[in-house]
Short mmCIF file of C-alpha atoms and ligand atoms in Angstrom, two decimals:
data_model
loop_
_atom_site.label_atom_id
_atom_site.label_comp_id
_atom_site.label_asym_id
_atom_site.label_seq_id
_atom_site.Cartn_x
_atom_site.Cartn_y
_atom_site.Cartn_z
CA MET I 140 -52.35 -50.54 30.89
CA LEU I 141 -50.58 -53.84 30.15
CA ILE I 142 -51.68 -55.97 27.01
CA ALA I 143 -50.22 -59.26 27.98
CA ASN I 144 -49.61 -62.73 26.59
CA GLY I 145 -50.22 -61.82 22.97
CA SER I 146 -48.11 -62.04 19.79
CA VAL I 147 -47.09 -58.74 18.51
CA LEU I 148 -47.31 -58.59 14.67
CA ASP I 149 -45.97 -55.87 12.41
CA ALA I 150 -44.62 -55.77 8.87
CA GLN I 151 -41.51 -57.67 9.86
CA GLY I 152 -43.51 -60.44 11.35
CA ASN I 153 -44.65 -61.61 14.71
CA ARG I 154 -42.97 -62.39 18.00
CA PRO I 155 -44.42 -63.30 21.52
CA ALA I 156 -44.42 -59.91 23.57
CA ASP I 157 -46.39 -57.81 26.17
CA LEU I 158 -46.94 -54.29 25.24
CA ARG I 159 -47.23 -51.50 28.07
CA VAL I 160 -49.29 -48.34 27.16
CA GLY I 161 -48.03 -45.41 29.38
CA PRO I 162 -50.13 -42.69 31.01
CA ASP I 163 -49.72 -40.49 27.84
CA GLY I 164 -51.41 -42.96 25.94
CA ARG I 165 -48.39 -43.73 23.98
CA VAL I 166 -46.70 -47.07 23.56
CA ALA I 167 -44.25 -47.29 26.70
CA GLU I 168 -42.53 -50.74 26.43
CA VAL I 169 -42.93 -53.91 24.25
CA ALA I 170 -41.06 -56.91 25.49
CA PRO I 171 -41.73 -60.56 26.49
CA GLY I 172 -42.55 -61.18 30.22
CA LEU I 173 -43.56 -57.78 31.46
CA ALA I 174 -45.11 -57.84 34.95
CA PRO I 175 -48.09 -55.77 35.64
CA ALA I 176 -47.36 -52.83 37.87
CA PRO I 177 -49.33 -52.55 41.15
CA GLY I 178 -52.88 -51.29 40.13
CA GLU I 179 -52.06 -51.58 36.34
CA GLU I 180 -55.05 -52.73 34.14
CA THR I 181 -54.39 -55.91 32.21
CA LEU I 182 -55.80 -56.84 28.89
CA ASP I 183 -55.50 -60.48 28.23
CA ALA I 184 -54.31 -61.15 24.60
CA ALA I 185 -53.83 -64.85 24.82
CA GLY I 186 -54.20 -66.50 21.63
CA CYS I 187 -54.36 -63.14 19.83
CA LEU I 188 -52.30 -61.06 17.73
CA VAL I 189 -51.25 -57.51 18.92
CA VAL I 190 -51.08 -55.14 15.88
CA ALA I 191 -51.06 -51.59 15.28
CA GLY I 192 -54.59 -50.22 14.71
CA GLY I 193 -55.65 -50.04 11.14
CA VAL I 194 -55.18 -46.97 9.20
CA GLU I 195 -57.94 -46.39 6.68
CA VAL I 196 -56.98 -43.57 4.12
CA HIS I 197 -60.02 -43.38 1.79
CA THR I 198 -63.33 -42.36 3.16
CA HIS I 199 -66.30 -40.16 2.41
CA LEU I 200 -68.22 -39.42 5.54
CA ASN I 201 -71.38 -37.15 5.71
CA LEU I 202 -70.81 -36.10 1.82
CA PRO I 203 -73.65 -34.79 0.03
CA VAL I 204 -73.76 -36.47 -3.32
CA GLY I 205 -76.61 -35.10 -5.63
CA GLN I 206 -80.10 -35.16 -3.90
CA VAL I 207 -78.75 -37.44 -1.18
CA ARG I 208 -75.96 -37.60 1.57
CA VAL I 209 -73.74 -40.39 2.57
CA SER I 210 -75.39 -42.14 5.32
CA ASP I 211 -72.59 -42.46 7.69
CA ASP I 212 -71.42 -39.33 9.46
CA PHE I 213 -68.07 -38.88 11.22
CA ALA I 214 -69.54 -40.26 14.56
CA SER I 215 -71.25 -43.38 13.40
CA GLY I 216 -68.52 -43.98 10.51
CA THR I 217 -65.66 -43.74 13.09
CA VAL I 218 -67.53 -45.99 15.66
CA ALA I 219 -67.76 -48.67 12.97
CA ALA I 220 -64.21 -47.98 12.11
CA ALA I 221 -63.07 -48.69 15.70
CA MET I 222 -65.36 -51.75 15.94
CA GLY I 223 -63.51 -53.39 12.98
CA GLY I 224 -60.01 -52.39 14.16
CA THR I 225 -59.26 -49.19 12.42
CA THR I 226 -58.25 -46.41 14.65
CA THR I 227 -57.20 -43.86 12.04
CA ILE I 228 -59.10 -42.43 8.95
CA ILE I 229 -58.31 -39.85 6.41
CA ASP I 230 -61.39 -38.39 4.94
CA TYR I 231 -61.52 -36.61 1.48
CA VAL I 232 -62.72 -32.89 1.83
CA THR I 233 -64.65 -32.54 -1.60
CA THR I 234 -64.95 -29.01 -2.84
CA ALA I 235 -67.89 -28.15 -5.12
CA ARG I 236 -66.50 -26.69 -8.26
CA GLY I 237 -65.94 -22.98 -7.68
CA GLN I 238 -66.07 -23.37 -3.92
CA ASP I 239 -63.13 -22.14 -1.62
CA PRO I 240 -61.20 -25.04 -0.64
CA MET I 241 -60.23 -23.53 2.65
CA GLU I 242 -63.88 -22.91 3.40
CA ALA I 243 -64.58 -26.68 2.68
CA LEU I 244 -61.61 -27.73 4.75
CA ALA I 245 -63.18 -25.77 7.81
CA THR I 246 -66.36 -27.59 7.10
CA TRP I 247 -64.91 -31.05 7.33
CA ARG I 248 -62.66 -30.09 10.43
CA ASN I 249 -66.00 -29.07 12.05
CA TRP I 250 -67.80 -32.36 11.01
CA GLY I 251 -64.73 -34.23 12.34
CA GLU I 252 -65.26 -33.10 16.04
CA GLN I 253 -67.49 -36.09 16.32
CA ALA I 254 -65.03 -38.60 15.44
CA ALA I 255 -64.58 -41.37 17.65
CA VAL I 256 -60.98 -42.12 16.26
CA ASP I 257 -58.21 -39.93 15.07
CA PHE I 258 -58.72 -38.57 11.66
CA GLY I 259 -56.96 -36.56 8.84
CA LEU I 260 -58.13 -34.80 5.84
CA HIS I 261 -57.19 -35.02 2.12
CA MET I 262 -58.09 -31.98 0.07
CA THR I 263 -59.81 -32.26 -3.40
CA PHE I 264 -59.20 -29.89 -6.25
CA THR I 265 -62.02 -29.58 -8.81
CA GLY I 266 -60.33 -26.76 -10.77
CA PRO I 267 -57.03 -25.06 -11.05
CA ALA I 268 -55.27 -24.56 -7.53
CA THR I 269 -52.85 -21.82 -6.69
CA GLU I 270 -49.57 -22.42 -5.00
CA GLN I 271 -50.89 -20.49 -2.08
CA THR I 272 -53.78 -22.78 -1.49
CA VAL I 273 -51.56 -25.86 -1.50
CA ALA I 274 -49.27 -24.21 0.91
CA ALA I 275 -52.20 -23.25 3.25
CA CYS I 276 -53.37 -26.86 3.29
CA VAL I 277 -50.06 -28.32 4.06
CA GLU I 278 -49.83 -25.60 6.82
CA GLN I 279 -52.91 -27.09 8.32
CA GLY I 280 -51.67 -30.64 7.99
CA VAL I 281 -53.28 -31.60 4.84
CA THR I 282 -50.45 -33.04 2.83
CA SER I 283 -52.20 -35.10 0.25
CA PHE I 284 -54.61 -33.84 -2.34
CA LYS I 285 -57.20 -35.54 -4.78
CA VAL I 286 -57.91 -35.05 -8.47
CA TYR I 287 -60.37 -36.74 -10.51
CA MET I 288 -59.73 -37.71 -14.14
CA ALA I 289 -63.49 -38.63 -14.49
CA TYR I 290 -66.95 -36.96 -13.86
CA PRO I 291 -66.44 -33.87 -16.33
CA ALA I 292 -69.78 -32.39 -15.29
CA SER I 293 -68.72 -31.96 -11.53
CA LEU I 294 -65.23 -33.10 -10.69
CA GLN I 295 -62.74 -33.66 -13.36
CA VAL I 296 -59.87 -31.47 -14.05
CA ASP I 297 -58.11 -31.54 -17.57
CA ASP I 298 -54.67 -32.80 -18.09
CA GLY I 299 -53.07 -29.27 -17.89
CA VAL I 300 -54.66 -28.57 -14.61
CA LEU I 301 -53.61 -31.86 -13.36
CA LEU I 302 -49.89 -31.40 -14.57
CA GLU I 303 -49.90 -28.06 -12.43
CA VAL I 304 -51.42 -29.57 -9.44
CA LEU I 305 -48.86 -32.32 -9.52
CA SER I 306 -46.00 -29.83 -9.78
CA ALA I 307 -47.36 -27.47 -7.05
CA VAL I 308 -47.87 -30.32 -4.71
CA GLY I 309 -44.74 -31.95 -5.46
CA ARG I 310 -42.73 -28.81 -4.63
CA HIS I 311 -44.66 -28.73 -1.26
CA GLY I 312 -43.78 -32.19 -0.22
CA GLY I 313 -47.35 -33.46 -0.88
CA LEU I 314 -48.86 -36.33 -2.60
CA VAL I 315 -51.51 -36.12 -5.28
CA THR I 316 -54.03 -38.99 -5.18
CA THR I 317 -55.76 -39.69 -8.45
CA HIS I 318 -59.40 -41.11 -9.41
CA ALA I 319 -57.95 -42.59 -12.77
CA GLU I 320 -60.57 -43.16 -15.22
CA ASN I 321 -60.89 -41.29 -18.89
CA GLY I 322 -63.81 -39.26 -17.94
CA PRO I 323 -64.68 -38.07 -21.55
CA ALA I 324 -64.51 -41.43 -23.21
CA ILE I 325 -66.81 -42.83 -20.39
CA GLU I 326 -69.31 -39.93 -21.04
CA ALA I 327 -69.52 -40.90 -24.81
CA LEU I 328 -70.22 -44.55 -23.73
CA ARG I 329 -72.82 -43.49 -21.33
CA ARG I 330 -74.54 -41.24 -23.76
CA ARG I 331 -74.54 -44.14 -26.42
CA ALA I 332 -76.06 -46.52 -23.94
CA LEU I 333 -78.70 -44.17 -23.02
CA ALA I 334 -79.45 -43.43 -26.54
CA GLU I 335 -79.74 -47.18 -27.31
CA GLY I 336 -82.06 -47.63 -24.50
CA ARG I 337 -79.68 -49.77 -22.49
CA THR I 338 -80.29 -48.37 -18.80
CA ALA I 339 -80.07 -51.46 -16.55
CA ILE I 340 -77.57 -51.36 -13.80
CA ILE I 341 -75.15 -53.60 -15.36
CA GLU I 342 -74.43 -50.93 -17.81
CA HIS I 343 -72.54 -49.12 -15.18
CA ALA I 344 -69.76 -51.74 -15.68
CA HIS I 345 -70.04 -51.78 -19.45
CA THR I 346 -69.72 -48.09 -19.79
CA ARG I 347 -66.56 -47.84 -17.49
CA PRO I 348 -64.41 -50.46 -18.98
CA ALA I 349 -61.02 -51.52 -17.62
CA GLU I 350 -59.24 -50.24 -20.57
CA LEU I 351 -60.17 -46.59 -19.81
CA GLU I 352 -58.91 -47.15 -16.23
CA ALA I 353 -55.59 -48.43 -17.41
CA GLU I 354 -55.33 -45.49 -19.90
CA ALA I 355 -55.80 -42.94 -17.19
CA VAL I 356 -53.14 -44.62 -14.94
CA ALA I 357 -50.63 -44.52 -17.68
CA ARG I 358 -51.31 -40.94 -18.55
CA VAL I 359 -51.25 -39.78 -15.00
CA ALA I 360 -47.92 -41.54 -14.41
CA THR I 361 -46.51 -39.81 -17.43
CA LEU I 362 -47.39 -36.43 -16.12
CA ALA I 363 -46.27 -37.27 -12.79
CA GLU I 364 -43.01 -38.10 -14.18
CA LEU I 365 -42.76 -34.64 -16.15
CA ALA I 366 -43.75 -32.94 -12.86
CA HIS I 367 -41.21 -34.84 -11.03
CA ALA I 368 -43.86 -35.50 -8.51
CA PRO I 369 -45.17 -38.68 -6.74
CA VAL I 370 -48.76 -39.85 -7.65
CA TYR I 371 -51.10 -42.28 -5.83
CA ILE I 372 -53.71 -44.14 -7.74
CA VAL I 373 -56.88 -44.75 -5.46
CA HIS I 374 -59.14 -47.70 -5.80
CA VAL I 375 -57.13 -49.76 -8.61
CA SER I 376 -59.88 -52.20 -9.65
CA SER I 377 -58.60 -54.18 -12.65
CA GLY I 378 -55.79 -56.23 -13.81
CA ARG I 379 -55.27 -53.84 -16.88
CA ALA I 380 -54.73 -50.89 -14.29
CA LEU I 381 -52.75 -52.96 -12.08
CA ASP I 382 -50.24 -53.57 -15.10
CA ALA I 383 -50.28 -49.75 -15.79
CA VAL I 384 -49.06 -49.24 -12.13
CA ARG I 385 -46.46 -52.00 -12.34
CA ALA I 386 -45.17 -50.53 -15.63
CA ALA I 387 -44.80 -47.14 -14.25
CA LYS I 388 -43.01 -48.40 -11.24
CA GLN I 389 -40.64 -50.34 -13.22
CA ARG I 390 -39.58 -47.50 -15.24
CA GLY I 391 -38.92 -45.71 -11.98
CA ALA I 392 -41.73 -43.33 -11.80
CA GLU I 393 -42.77 -42.48 -8.19
CA MET I 394 -46.15 -44.29 -8.33
CA LEU I 395 -48.16 -45.71 -5.61
CA GLY I 396 -51.20 -47.89 -5.71
CA GLU I 397 -54.22 -48.59 -3.52
CA THR I 398 -56.90 -51.18 -3.87
CA CYS I 399 -60.09 -51.94 -2.06
CA PRO I 400 -61.77 -55.06 -0.67
CA GLN I 401 -64.65 -54.76 -2.89
CA TYR I 402 -62.49 -55.32 -5.86
CA LEU I 403 -61.06 -58.59 -4.44
CA TYR I 404 -64.28 -60.22 -3.21
CA LEU I 405 -67.12 -59.03 -5.56
CA THR I 406 -67.75 -59.18 -9.25
CA GLN I 407 -69.78 -57.42 -11.84
CA ASP I 408 -72.28 -60.19 -11.59
CA ASN I 409 -73.46 -58.44 -8.32
CA LEU I 410 -74.68 -55.82 -10.84
CA GLU I 411 -77.53 -57.93 -12.06
CA GLY I 412 -80.73 -58.76 -10.23
CA PRO I 413 -82.88 -56.83 -7.83
CA ASP I 414 -80.08 -55.90 -5.38
CA ALA I 415 -77.87 -54.39 -8.22
CA PRO I 416 -78.19 -50.71 -7.18
CA ASP I 417 -76.69 -51.72 -3.83
CA PHE I 418 -73.39 -52.72 -5.77
CA VAL I 419 -72.72 -49.48 -7.73
CA CYS I 420 -69.38 -48.10 -7.11
CA THR I 421 -66.73 -46.44 -9.31
CA PRO I 422 -64.71 -47.88 -10.75
CA PRO I 423 -67.30 -50.71 -11.29
CA LEU I 424 -66.82 -54.17 -9.95
CA ARG I 425 -64.86 -56.16 -12.36
CA ARG I 426 -64.25 -59.93 -13.24
CA ARG I 427 -62.73 -62.80 -11.28
CA GLU I 428 -59.42 -62.86 -13.15
CA ASP I 429 -59.04 -59.10 -12.11
CA GLN I 430 -59.45 -60.19 -8.41
CA ASP I 431 -56.65 -62.75 -8.87
CA LYS I 432 -54.34 -60.28 -10.38
CA LEU I 433 -54.87 -57.78 -7.65
CA TRP I 434 -54.09 -60.34 -5.07
CA VAL I 435 -50.69 -61.06 -6.68
CA GLY I 436 -50.18 -57.20 -6.84
CA LEU I 437 -50.81 -57.04 -3.14
CA ALA I 438 -48.35 -59.59 -2.41
CA ASP I 439 -45.53 -58.58 -4.86
CA GLY I 440 -45.75 -54.94 -3.69
CA THR I 441 -47.35 -53.42 -6.86
CA ILE I 442 -50.26 -52.38 -4.66
CA ASP I 443 -49.06 -50.34 -1.70
CA THR I 444 -52.17 -49.84 0.29
CA VAL I 445 -55.67 -51.19 1.05
CA ALA I 446 -58.45 -48.77 1.59
CA THR I 447 -62.25 -48.85 1.27
CA ASP I 448 -63.57 -45.83 -0.42
CA HIS I 449 -66.30 -46.05 2.38
CA CYS I 450 -69.26 -44.24 0.89
CA PRO I 451 -72.51 -45.69 2.01
CA PHE I 452 -76.09 -44.90 0.94
CA TRP I 453 -79.47 -46.07 2.33
CA ARG I 454 -81.25 -48.65 -0.20
CA ALA I 455 -84.27 -46.23 -0.48
CA ASP I 456 -81.86 -43.33 -1.64
CA ARG I 457 -80.35 -45.54 -4.26
CA ARG I 458 -83.56 -46.96 -5.66
CA LYS I 459 -85.28 -43.25 -5.52
CA ALA I 460 -82.37 -41.95 -7.55
CA ALA I 461 -82.37 -45.04 -9.93
CA GLU I 462 -85.98 -44.34 -10.78
CA SER I 463 -85.81 -40.63 -10.84
CA ARG I 464 -86.27 -40.42 -14.50
CA GLY I 465 -89.84 -41.94 -14.14
CA SER I 466 -89.33 -44.37 -16.89
CA GLY I 467 -90.42 -47.24 -14.62
CA SER I 468 -87.20 -49.04 -14.97
CA PRO I 469 -83.82 -48.41 -13.18
CA ASP I 470 -81.24 -45.82 -14.64
CA PHE I 471 -77.70 -46.78 -13.99
CA THR I 472 -76.62 -43.27 -14.61
CA GLU I 473 -78.64 -41.80 -11.69
CA VAL I 474 -77.54 -44.30 -8.96
CA PRO I 475 -75.26 -42.63 -6.29
CA GLY I 476 -72.01 -44.80 -6.27
CA GLY I 477 -70.25 -46.20 -3.30
CA LEU I 478 -70.05 -49.02 -0.80
CA PRO I 479 -69.88 -49.35 2.90
CA GLY I 480 -66.74 -50.81 4.14
CA ILE I 481 -64.95 -48.86 6.94
CA GLU I 482 -65.77 -51.68 9.39
CA THR I 483 -64.95 -54.80 7.22
CA ARG I 484 -61.51 -53.86 5.72
CA MET I 485 -59.38 -55.53 8.24
CA ALA I 486 -61.36 -58.75 8.38
CA LEU I 487 -61.79 -59.02 4.68
CA MET I 488 -58.09 -58.76 4.32
CA TRP I 489 -57.41 -61.03 7.03
CA GLN I 490 -59.42 -63.40 5.00
CA GLY I 491 -56.63 -63.11 2.27
CA VAL I 492 -54.17 -64.35 4.94
CA SER I 493 -56.29 -67.29 5.90
CA ASP I 494 -56.73 -68.05 1.98
CA GLY I 495 -52.83 -67.85 1.68
CA ARG I 496 -53.25 -64.93 -0.74
CA ILE I 497 -50.91 -62.67 1.49
CA THR I 498 -48.95 -63.18 4.86
CA ALA I 499 -49.87 -61.74 8.08
CA ALA I 500 -47.01 -59.49 7.75
CA ASP I 501 -48.39 -58.45 4.60
CA TRP I 502 -51.65 -57.60 6.29
CA ALA I 503 -49.93 -55.39 8.88
CA ARG I 504 -48.09 -53.55 6.11
CA LEU I 505 -51.21 -53.04 3.77
CA CYS I 506 -53.58 -52.19 6.40
CA SER I 507 -51.62 -49.93 8.83
CA GLU I 508 -48.02 -49.43 8.31
CA ALA I 509 -47.83 -48.44 4.61
CA PRO I 510 -50.91 -46.09 4.62
CA ALA I 511 -49.31 -44.51 7.70
CA LYS I 512 -46.25 -44.06 5.86
CA VAL I 513 -47.61 -42.95 2.55
CA PHE I 514 -49.63 -40.12 4.20
CA GLY I 515 -47.20 -38.62 6.56
CA LEU I 516 -48.41 -40.26 9.88
CA TRP I 517 -45.50 -42.63 10.46
CA PRO I 518 -44.42 -43.50 13.15
CA ARG I 519 -46.98 -41.95 15.16
CA LYS I 520 -49.52 -44.31 13.57
CA GLY I 521 -49.19 -47.56 12.04
CA SER I 522 -46.35 -48.59 14.48
CA LEU I 523 -46.13 -50.24 17.72
CA ALA I 524 -42.59 -48.68 18.39
CA VAL I 525 -42.10 -47.01 21.73
CA GLY I 526 -43.32 -43.56 21.66
CA ALA I 527 -45.99 -44.29 18.97
CA ASP I 528 -49.56 -43.64 19.67
CA ALA I 529 -50.86 -46.49 21.56
CA ASP I 530 -53.58 -47.51 18.83
CA VAL I 531 -53.74 -51.14 19.29
CA VAL I 532 -55.85 -54.00 18.22
CA VAL I 533 -56.02 -57.34 20.04
CA TRP I 534 -56.88 -59.50 16.89
CA ASP I 535 -58.41 -62.77 17.39
CA PRO I 536 -57.75 -64.94 14.50
CA GLU I 537 -60.40 -67.64 15.59
CA LEU I 538 -63.24 -65.10 16.40
CA GLU I 539 -66.14 -65.46 13.91
CA GLN I 540 -68.11 -62.51 12.91
CA SER I 541 -71.09 -62.10 10.40
CA LEU I 542 -70.67 -59.29 7.90
CA GLY I 543 -74.51 -58.88 7.53
CA ALA I 544 -75.69 -55.39 7.93
CA GLU I 545 -77.57 -56.00 11.26
CA HIS I 546 -74.55 -57.30 12.86
CA LEU I 547 -72.35 -54.32 11.95
CA HIS I 548 -72.35 -50.66 13.13
CA MET I 549 -72.17 -48.81 9.90
CA ARG I 550 -75.10 -46.57 9.42
CA VAL I 551 -76.60 -48.37 6.45
CA ASP I 552 -79.22 -51.03 5.67
CA HIS I 553 -77.30 -53.36 3.41
CA SER I 554 -74.05 -55.09 3.26
CA PRO I 555 -72.19 -56.10 0.23
CA TYR I 556 -71.24 -59.27 2.25
CA GLU I 557 -74.65 -59.90 3.68
CA ASP I 558 -74.17 -63.74 4.04
CA LYS I 559 -70.51 -63.84 4.66
CA VAL I 560 -69.16 -64.98 8.04
CA VAL I 561 -65.54 -64.25 8.45
CA ARG I 562 -63.03 -65.65 11.05
CA GLY I 563 -60.80 -63.03 12.44
CA TRP I 564 -62.06 -59.98 14.39
CA PRO I 565 -60.77 -57.60 17.18
CA ARG I 566 -61.23 -58.74 20.79
CA ALA I 567 -60.36 -55.25 21.91
CA VAL I 568 -59.18 -51.86 20.11
CA VAL I 569 -57.33 -49.10 21.95
CA SER I 570 -57.12 -45.57 20.69
CA ARG I 571 -54.51 -43.46 22.25
CA GLY I 572 -54.34 -45.70 25.14
CA ARG I 573 -58.04 -45.84 25.84
CA VAL I 574 -60.03 -49.10 25.13
CA VAL I 575 -62.70 -48.11 22.71
CA ALA I 576 -64.07 -51.48 21.61
CA LYS I 577 -64.23 -54.74 23.61
CA ASP I 578 -65.92 -57.99 23.16
CA GLY I 579 -68.29 -56.63 20.52
CA MET I 580 -69.11 -53.55 22.36
CA PHE I 581 -68.16 -50.01 21.51
CA VAL I 582 -67.11 -48.50 24.77
CA GLY I 583 -65.39 -45.34 23.39
CA GLU I 584 -67.20 -41.96 22.55
CA PRO I 585 -67.59 -39.67 19.60
CA GLY I 586 -65.52 -36.53 19.90
CA TRP I 587 -62.49 -38.72 21.27
CA GLY I 588 -60.75 -38.54 18.05
CA ARG I 589 -58.33 -35.81 17.25
CA TYR I 590 -57.50 -34.02 14.10
CA LEU I 591 -54.28 -35.22 12.69
CA VAL I 592 -51.70 -32.73 11.47
CA ARG I 593 -49.79 -34.77 8.81
CA GLN I 594 -46.14 -34.30 7.70
CA PRO I 595 -45.06 -33.67 4.16
CA ARG I 596 -43.17 -36.21 2.50
CA SER I 597 -39.50 -36.63 2.83
CA GLY I 598 -37.56 -39.38 0.96
CA ALA I 599 -38.74 -42.59 -0.45
CA VAL I 600 -41.62 -44.58 1.00
CA GLY I 601 -40.23 -47.86 2.48
MN1 MN D 1347 -63.60 -42.15 -3.11
#
């Protein structure tokens, strides 16, 4: 197949070039003026950018959360990913406390057989982890791990365990990703709010202040330095936490940061009014000035990657949970947290290019190249170099797309961007040489996606 007449864009910039996909599903040739071979299929990319498929490194598909379950499974979630220009995802295996991590990994591998695009897995530790378990995960291509510094009742590990996990994972060339919020202090604020009868959804934001996010970022940065290990902060949401990431980087810590589009486009104002339960995510939505600081952090390299923390729930499930205490008014502590986003990430970040916040090259770096490098997939993913998997997006910067739920493919009945229309959307999406989305139609199949064995880290991330 020949993708012709487009402009190839990567983190170095763009240049007019055609791209040939070989019969093995890899990039075979990238050069201007390639002529189609006899019988070769041609995909016309005139007026479009030709970019490496998006690499989305923070999703929760099919995950049980309390009494409910995330509404997208690996089939629906990855179809939506493909429609929006993402051809690789990494989902978080989330172990219940006391559960065997390897058993949980087997469950997720099984779920992933329905994936429509390629997928990898991160492992979450909710308690002490043995060196043997870390090694067994790396052996299976799971080279990144997650620990929570919040949610003491279910997920949080203490600082001692965190230090041990950082050390063990670091020794095996892996990367620890961290949900950085001070769990015990947040629990105290939540108890006080409930005791005072403050149960409205906005209290979700008031009881998880940015100060307690920044404190946790600084603390885990220190622990990582002591462990001589890298650490990656998921979903940096506030200016204060960004400052903590920047300070750690400036003193030479191996610190990496991720943010998500919801922290760039939404504010805690969304946590008031009848739709408030649909905007509960953790960390909570912040303020306008936090958005501005995060955009600066994306442009200046303080933030390394953009992911989504895709974790959708049906509206009814959110409301049922909110009212489960039977008090007649919603209770912010009961709403399952998480937003849909797997399909809209590339477009929302392209909006940042249109708005002059980041460059087109930044967009390619933040959405595919850097996440592939950080998580051991480069140069197979996030690259259009010869020999890379032919995961290619033909991106039309003029194509308009509504981000309302009924116009998207995520299995969920609301959108955080219901009335928003963006300019910039895929014309075609190719996964390992196969067209999986074209002109707004999904033409791939669940089960096409393969499990990705990821490499341990070596050397610094470029
Ligand atoms: Mn998450």
